[in-house]
mmCIF file of C-alpha atoms in Angstrom:
data_model
loop_
_atom_site.group_PDB
_atom_site.id
_atom_site.type_symbol
_atom_site.label_atom_id
_atom_site.label_comp_id
_atom_site.label_asym_id
_atom_site.label_seq_id
_atom_site.Cartn_x
_atom_site.Cartn_y
_atom_site.Cartn_z
ATOM 1 C CA ALA Q 23 -36.808 -9.205 -23.371
ATOM 2 C CA GLN Q 24 -35.745 -9.771 -26.850
ATOM 3 C CA SER Q 25 -31.927 -9.606 -27.744
ATOM 4 C CA VAL Q 26 -29.410 -11.031 -30.304
ATOM 5 C CA THR Q 27 -26.058 -12.070 -29.707
ATOM 6 C CA GLN Q 28 -23.119 -12.765 -32.118
ATOM 7 C CA LEU Q 29 -20.973 -15.297 -30.709
ATOM 8 C CA ASP Q 30 -17.638 -13.845 -32.373
ATOM 9 C CA SER Q 31 -16.602 -10.341 -32.451
ATOM 10 C CA HIS Q 32 -13.621 -11.293 -35.040
ATOM 11 C CA VAL Q 33 -13.395 -13.917 -37.371
ATOM 12 C CA SER Q 34 -10.246 -14.422 -39.782
ATOM 13 C CA VAL Q 35 -10.597 -16.904 -42.872
ATOM 14 C CA SER Q 36 -8.426 -17.318 -45.871
ATOM 15 C CA GLU Q 37 -9.519 -16.241 -49.226
ATOM 16 C CA GLY Q 38 -11.463 -19.212 -50.910
ATOM 17 C CA THR Q 39 -12.139 -21.101 -47.501
ATOM 18 C CA PRO Q 40 -15.829 -21.155 -46.083
ATOM 19 C CA VAL Q 41 -17.244 -18.474 -43.793
ATOM 20 C CA LEU Q 42 -19.132 -19.034 -40.762
ATOM 21 C CA LEU Q 43 -20.827 -16.001 -38.587
ATOM 22 C CA ARG Q 44 -22.723 -17.178 -35.612
ATOM 23 C CA CYS Q 45 -25.680 -15.467 -34.215
ATOM 24 C CA ASN Q 46 -28.317 -16.421 -31.445
ATOM 25 C CA TYR Q 47 -31.463 -14.674 -30.745
ATOM 26 C CA SER Q 48 -33.735 -14.490 -27.769
ATOM 27 C CA SER Q 49 -37.491 -13.846 -28.205
ATOM 28 C CA SER Q 50 -40.906 -14.578 -27.008
ATOM 29 C CA TYR Q 51 -42.444 -13.647 -30.394
ATOM 30 C CA SER Q 52 -41.797 -14.883 -33.861
ATOM 31 C CA PRO Q 53 -38.879 -12.829 -35.040
ATOM 32 C CA SER Q 54 -37.716 -11.454 -38.477
ATOM 33 C CA LEU Q 55 -33.941 -11.916 -38.725
ATOM 34 C CA PHE Q 56 -31.510 -10.015 -40.837
ATOM 35 C CA TRP Q 57 -27.956 -9.941 -41.838
ATOM 36 C CA TYR Q 58 -26.611 -6.690 -42.473
ATOM 37 C CA VAL Q 59 -23.139 -5.766 -43.748
ATOM 38 C CA GLN Q 60 -21.229 -2.509 -43.334
ATOM 39 C CA HIS Q 61 -18.124 -1.856 -45.123
ATOM 40 C CA PRO Q 62 -15.609 1.079 -44.037
ATOM 41 C CA ASN Q 63 -17.176 4.609 -43.968
ATOM 42 C CA LYS Q 64 -20.459 2.950 -45.836
ATOM 43 C CA GLY Q 65 -23.789 2.338 -44.589
ATOM 44 C CA LEU Q 66 -25.485 -0.725 -43.920
ATOM 45 C CA GLN Q 67 -26.362 -3.003 -46.617
ATOM 46 C CA LEU Q 68 -29.041 -5.861 -46.298
ATOM 47 C CA LEU Q 69 -27.360 -9.314 -47.304
ATOM 48 C CA LEU Q 70 -30.700 -11.474 -46.458
ATOM 49 C CA LYS Q 71 -33.924 -11.824 -44.242
ATOM 50 C CA TYR Q 72 -35.724 -14.447 -42.849
ATOM 51 C CA THR Q 73 -39.470 -13.774 -42.102
ATOM 52 C CA SER Q 74 -41.054 -17.223 -41.509
ATOM 53 C CA ALA Q 75 -40.945 -18.655 -45.056
ATOM 54 C CA ALA Q 76 -38.359 -20.939 -45.703
ATOM 55 C CA THR Q 77 -35.661 -21.717 -43.007
ATOM 56 C CA LEU Q 78 -32.943 -21.730 -45.508
ATOM 57 C CA VAL Q 79 -32.382 -18.201 -46.763
ATOM 58 C CA LYS Q 80 -30.244 -17.225 -49.595
ATOM 59 C CA GLY Q 81 -28.872 -13.715 -49.936
ATOM 60 C CA ILE Q 82 -26.656 -11.526 -52.223
ATOM 61 C CA ASN Q 83 -23.003 -12.281 -52.917
ATOM 62 C CA GLY Q 84 -23.354 -15.941 -52.272
ATOM 63 C CA PHE Q 85 -24.371 -15.462 -48.490
ATOM 64 C CA GLU Q 86 -27.070 -17.745 -46.994
ATOM 65 C CA ALA Q 87 -28.290 -18.117 -43.339
ATOM 66 C CA GLU Q 88 -30.433 -21.027 -41.741
ATOM 67 C CA PHE Q 89 -32.945 -20.454 -39.285
ATOM 68 C CA LYS Q 90 -32.939 -23.106 -36.603
ATOM 69 C CA LYS Q 91 -35.796 -22.480 -34.181
ATOM 70 C CA SER Q 92 -34.764 -25.318 -31.648
ATOM 71 C CA GLU Q 93 -31.401 -23.629 -31.267
ATOM 72 C CA THR Q 94 -32.420 -19.950 -31.547
ATOM 73 C CA SER Q 95 -29.887 -19.423 -34.167
ATOM 74 C CA PHE Q 96 -29.544 -17.530 -37.580
ATOM 75 C CA HIS Q 97 -25.894 -18.521 -38.497
ATOM 76 C CA LEU Q 98 -24.581 -16.862 -41.644
ATOM 77 C CA THR Q 99 -22.265 -18.721 -44.378
ATOM 78 C CA LYS Q 100 -20.713 -18.548 -47.661
ATOM 79 C CA PRO Q 101 -18.952 -21.672 -49.089
ATOM 80 C CA SER Q 102 -16.102 -19.546 -50.434
ATOM 81 C CA ALA Q 103 -14.539 -16.408 -48.972
ATOM 82 C CA HIS Q 104 -13.769 -13.387 -51.354
ATOM 83 C CA MET Q 105 -11.290 -10.506 -50.432
ATOM 84 C CA SER Q 106 -14.134 -7.901 -50.823
ATOM 85 C CA ASP Q 107 -16.214 -9.795 -48.104
ATOM 86 C CA ALA Q 108 -14.160 -8.029 -45.632
ATOM 87 C CA ALA Q 109 -16.268 -6.137 -43.492
ATOM 88 C CA GLU Q 110 -18.307 -5.577 -40.332
ATOM 89 C CA TYR Q 111 -21.774 -8.068 -40.155
ATOM 90 C CA PHE Q 112 -24.680 -7.523 -38.052
ATOM 91 C CA CYS Q 113 -27.413 -10.004 -37.207
ATOM 92 C CA VAL Q 114 -30.361 -8.231 -36.462
ATOM 93 C CA VAL Q 115 -33.884 -8.817 -35.002
ATOM 94 C CA SER Q 116 -37.103 -7.115 -35.368
ATOM 95 C CA PHE Q 117 -40.165 -8.336 -33.382
ATOM 96 C CA GLY Q 118 -43.596 -8.556 -34.316
ATOM 97 C CA SER Q 119 -46.107 -6.278 -36.095
ATOM 98 C CA GLY Q 120 -46.216 -2.638 -34.491
ATOM 99 C CA ASN Q 121 -42.608 -2.776 -33.815
ATOM 100 C CA THR Q 122 -41.342 -2.956 -37.443
ATOM 101 C CA GLY Q 123 -39.165 0.056 -37.447
ATOM 102 C CA LYS Q 124 -37.212 -0.921 -34.078
ATOM 103 C CA LEU Q 125 -34.258 -3.229 -35.046
ATOM 104 C CA ILE Q 126 -32.396 -4.873 -32.696
ATOM 105 C CA PHE Q 127 -28.655 -5.222 -33.758
ATOM 106 C CA GLY Q 128 -26.095 -7.630 -32.219
ATOM 107 C CA GLN Q 129 -22.750 -6.393 -31.585
ATOM 108 C CA GLY Q 130 -21.199 -7.138 -34.903
ATOM 109 C CA THR Q 131 -18.600 -9.505 -36.275
ATOM 110 C CA THR Q 132 -15.705 -8.119 -38.054
ATOM 111 C CA LEU Q 133 -14.679 -10.674 -41.046
ATOM 112 C CA GLN Q 134 -10.948 -10.551 -42.130
ATOM 113 C CA VAL Q 135 -10.239 -12.267 -45.205
ATOM 114 C CA LYS Q 136 -6.328 -13.066 -45.926
ATOM 115 C CA PRO Q 137 -5.037 -13.528 -49.173
ATOM 116 C CA LYS O 194 -34.645 4.366 -57.622
ATOM 117 C CA ALA O 195 -32.841 6.817 -55.220
ATOM 118 C CA GLY O 196 -31.702 5.355 -51.961
ATOM 119 C CA VAL O 197 -31.737 6.823 -48.512
ATOM 120 C CA THR O 198 -29.993 10.301 -48.345
ATOM 121 C CA GLN O 199 -28.639 11.761 -45.292
ATOM 122 C CA THR O 200 -27.156 15.494 -44.869
ATOM 123 C CA PRO O 201 -24.937 16.395 -43.791
ATOM 124 C CA ARG O 202 -22.417 13.691 -44.055
ATOM 125 C CA TYR O 203 -19.986 15.352 -41.591
ATOM 126 C CA LEU O 204 -20.782 17.858 -38.662
ATOM 127 C CA ILE O 205 -18.356 19.169 -35.819
ATOM 128 C CA LYS O 206 -20.047 20.944 -33.363
ATOM 129 C CA THR O 207 -19.143 22.264 -29.835
ATOM 130 C CA ARG O 208 -20.210 20.974 -26.509
ATOM 131 C CA GLY O 209 -23.658 22.790 -25.345
ATOM 132 C CA GLN O 210 -24.510 23.363 -29.105
ATOM 133 C CA GLN O 211 -27.595 21.838 -30.866
ATOM 134 C CA VAL O 212 -27.847 19.971 -34.078
ATOM 135 C CA THR O 213 -30.237 18.975 -36.577
ATOM 136 C CA LEU O 214 -29.762 15.869 -39.090
ATOM 137 C CA SER O 215 -31.932 15.248 -42.104
ATOM 138 C CA CYS O 216 -32.971 12.215 -43.680
ATOM 139 C CA SER O 217 -34.854 11.829 -46.755
ATOM 140 C CA PRO O 218 -36.125 8.185 -47.289
ATOM 141 C CA ILE O 219 -36.787 6.159 -50.259
ATOM 142 C CA SER O 220 -39.877 7.207 -52.328
ATOM 143 C CA GLY O 221 -42.856 5.601 -51.087
ATOM 144 C CA HIS O 222 -41.455 4.395 -47.717
ATOM 145 C CA ARG O 223 -43.226 5.908 -45.162
ATOM 146 C CA SER O 224 -41.026 4.622 -42.009
ATOM 147 C CA VAL O 225 -37.990 6.396 -40.968
ATOM 148 C CA SER O 226 -35.830 5.173 -38.040
ATOM 149 C CA TRP O 227 -32.581 6.703 -36.656
ATOM 150 C CA TYR O 228 -29.755 4.705 -34.932
ATOM 151 C CA GLN O 229 -26.765 5.943 -33.143
ATOM 152 C CA GLN O 230 -23.522 3.632 -33.939
ATOM 153 C CA THR O 231 -20.634 4.193 -31.395
ATOM 154 C CA PRO O 232 -17.524 1.710 -31.112
ATOM 155 C CA GLY O 233 -18.448 1.189 -27.283
ATOM 156 C CA GLN O 234 -22.104 0.645 -27.500
ATOM 157 C CA GLY O 235 -22.677 -0.460 -31.109
ATOM 158 C CA LEU O 236 -25.757 0.414 -33.005
ATOM 159 C CA GLN O 237 -28.827 1.499 -30.934
ATOM 160 C CA PHE O 238 -32.126 2.382 -31.854
ATOM 161 C CA LEU O 239 -33.308 5.897 -31.327
ATOM 162 C CA PHE O 240 -36.582 6.563 -32.589
ATOM 163 C CA GLU O 241 -39.027 5.734 -35.530
ATOM 164 C CA TYR O 242 -41.922 7.661 -37.136
ATOM 165 C CA PHE O 243 -44.418 6.485 -39.422
ATOM 166 C CA SER O 244 -46.658 8.671 -41.184
ATOM 167 C CA GLU O 245 -45.670 11.786 -39.147
ATOM 168 C CA THR O 246 -45.943 9.829 -35.794
ATOM 169 C CA GLN O 247 -43.358 8.622 -33.401
ATOM 170 C CA ARG O 248 -44.199 5.147 -33.224
ATOM 171 C CA ASN O 249 -41.445 3.562 -31.516
ATOM 172 C CA LYS O 250 -38.630 4.948 -28.901
ATOM 173 C CA GLY O 251 -35.728 3.903 -27.720
ATOM 174 C CA ASN O 252 -33.867 4.554 -24.420
ATOM 175 C CA PHE O 253 -32.154 7.773 -25.039
ATOM 176 C CA PRO O 254 -32.775 11.358 -22.998
ATOM 177 C CA GLY O 255 -35.139 13.693 -24.009
ATOM 178 C CA ARG O 256 -32.393 15.776 -25.617
ATOM 179 C CA PHE O 257 -32.702 13.541 -28.708
ATOM 180 C CA SER O 258 -36.024 14.254 -30.644
ATOM 181 C CA GLY O 259 -36.925 13.906 -33.859
ATOM 182 C CA ARG O 260 -39.809 14.740 -36.400
ATOM 183 C CA GLN O 261 -41.406 13.715 -39.584
ATOM 184 C CA PHE O 262 -42.695 15.690 -42.496
ATOM 185 C CA SER O 263 -45.723 14.811 -44.857
ATOM 186 C CA ASN O 264 -43.195 13.907 -47.406
ATOM 187 C CA SER O 265 -41.951 11.286 -45.008
ATOM 188 C CA ARG O 266 -38.832 13.369 -44.700
ATOM 189 C CA SER O 267 -37.384 13.327 -41.132
ATOM 190 C CA GLU O 268 -35.104 15.487 -39.239
ATOM 191 C CA MET O 269 -33.426 14.443 -35.648
ATOM 192 C CA ASN O 270 -32.333 17.130 -33.288
ATOM 193 C CA VAL O 271 -29.741 16.952 -30.366
ATOM 194 C CA SER O 272 -29.968 19.838 -28.145
ATOM 195 C CA THR O 273 -27.096 20.766 -25.331
ATOM 196 C CA LEU O 274 -24.690 18.205 -27.008
ATOM 197 C CA GLU O 275 -22.196 16.598 -24.907
ATOM 198 C CA LEU O 276 -18.896 14.799 -25.809
ATOM 199 C CA GLY O 277 -20.572 11.467 -25.750
ATOM 200 C CA ASP O 278 -22.679 12.127 -28.279
ATOM 201 C CA SER O 279 -20.145 12.018 -30.999
ATOM 202 C CA ALA O 280 -21.103 8.950 -33.107
ATOM 203 C CA LEU O 281 -22.265 7.865 -36.615
ATOM 204 C CA TYR O 282 -26.252 8.580 -36.767
ATOM 205 C CA LEU O 283 -27.857 6.412 -39.387
ATOM 206 C CA CYS O 284 -31.277 6.632 -40.962
ATOM 207 C CA ALA O 285 -33.118 3.706 -42.474
ATOM 208 C CA SER O 286 -36.268 3.802 -44.350
ATOM 209 C CA SER O 287 -39.032 1.002 -45.125
ATOM 210 C CA LEU O 288 -42.429 0.526 -46.169
ATOM 211 C CA GLY O 289 -43.378 0.145 -42.321
ATOM 212 C CA THR O 290 -45.352 -2.860 -42.786
ATOM 213 C CA THR O 291 -44.676 -6.103 -40.935
ATOM 214 C CA ASN O 292 -41.254 -8.026 -41.773
ATOM 215 C CA THR O 293 -40.394 -5.516 -44.375
ATOM 216 C CA GLU O 294 -36.466 -4.801 -44.635
ATOM 217 C CA ALA O 295 -34.741 -1.433 -43.778
ATOM 218 C CA PHE O 296 -32.825 0.241 -46.098
ATOM 219 C CA PHE O 297 -29.844 2.644 -44.506
ATOM 220 C CA GLY O 298 -28.274 5.704 -45.192
ATOM 221 C CA GLN O 299 -24.693 6.307 -45.552
ATOM 222 C CA GLY O 300 -24.879 8.227 -42.079
ATOM 223 C CA THR O 301 -23.903 11.498 -40.624
ATOM 224 C CA ARG O 302 -20.733 11.527 -38.859
ATOM 225 C CA LEU O 303 -21.003 13.914 -35.708
ATOM 226 C CA THR O 304 -18.018 14.940 -33.741
ATOM 227 C CA VAL O 305 -18.550 17.048 -30.487
ATOM 228 C CA VAL O 306 -15.504 18.897 -29.252
#
């Protein structure tokens, strides 16, 4: 069965330090992978996506993620955290054609950024 | 270009009632998907409509239904509301082809009392 696991429910960093949010997936097919961010009382915003092109994907606001097939991982990183990065982050998987509208979400990671 | 619009933003309903939520996708998008977000279960897929046909369905009871109109606007209906249906309901639109990303609306916050 297809699934996605976010390894940390809560991550706390200081402003200006690196961010690492971890995500592993399980799939029998070639997945499309996404990271979305949700600020309080807001909808979900796409940060970046992987669709079998380059394994290192750059997104908005300085975020990037690396697809590692051997580790079935798609971790999200940012070199320097900003206060405005505090939010809920979701690793999301979509599997194969014909299922493009069905996204499977991880449980989310709350990122706290301390001054 | 306008984003995904969900109406209403907030709803309070009584147990046993029914409710209809509306979603207007981005112009040109033919796929609309619905998700339920709760603190306990996270984000769960309800169903997807593409060109007025249900293309995918999640594991929700038959009280949850939807439809899509020829202009791609979609509605979701929940009948015989239960307290556990209280959630944020999110709509996402996409082109509906392989590997295209979904764009989400701000959601409808449903409270069942």
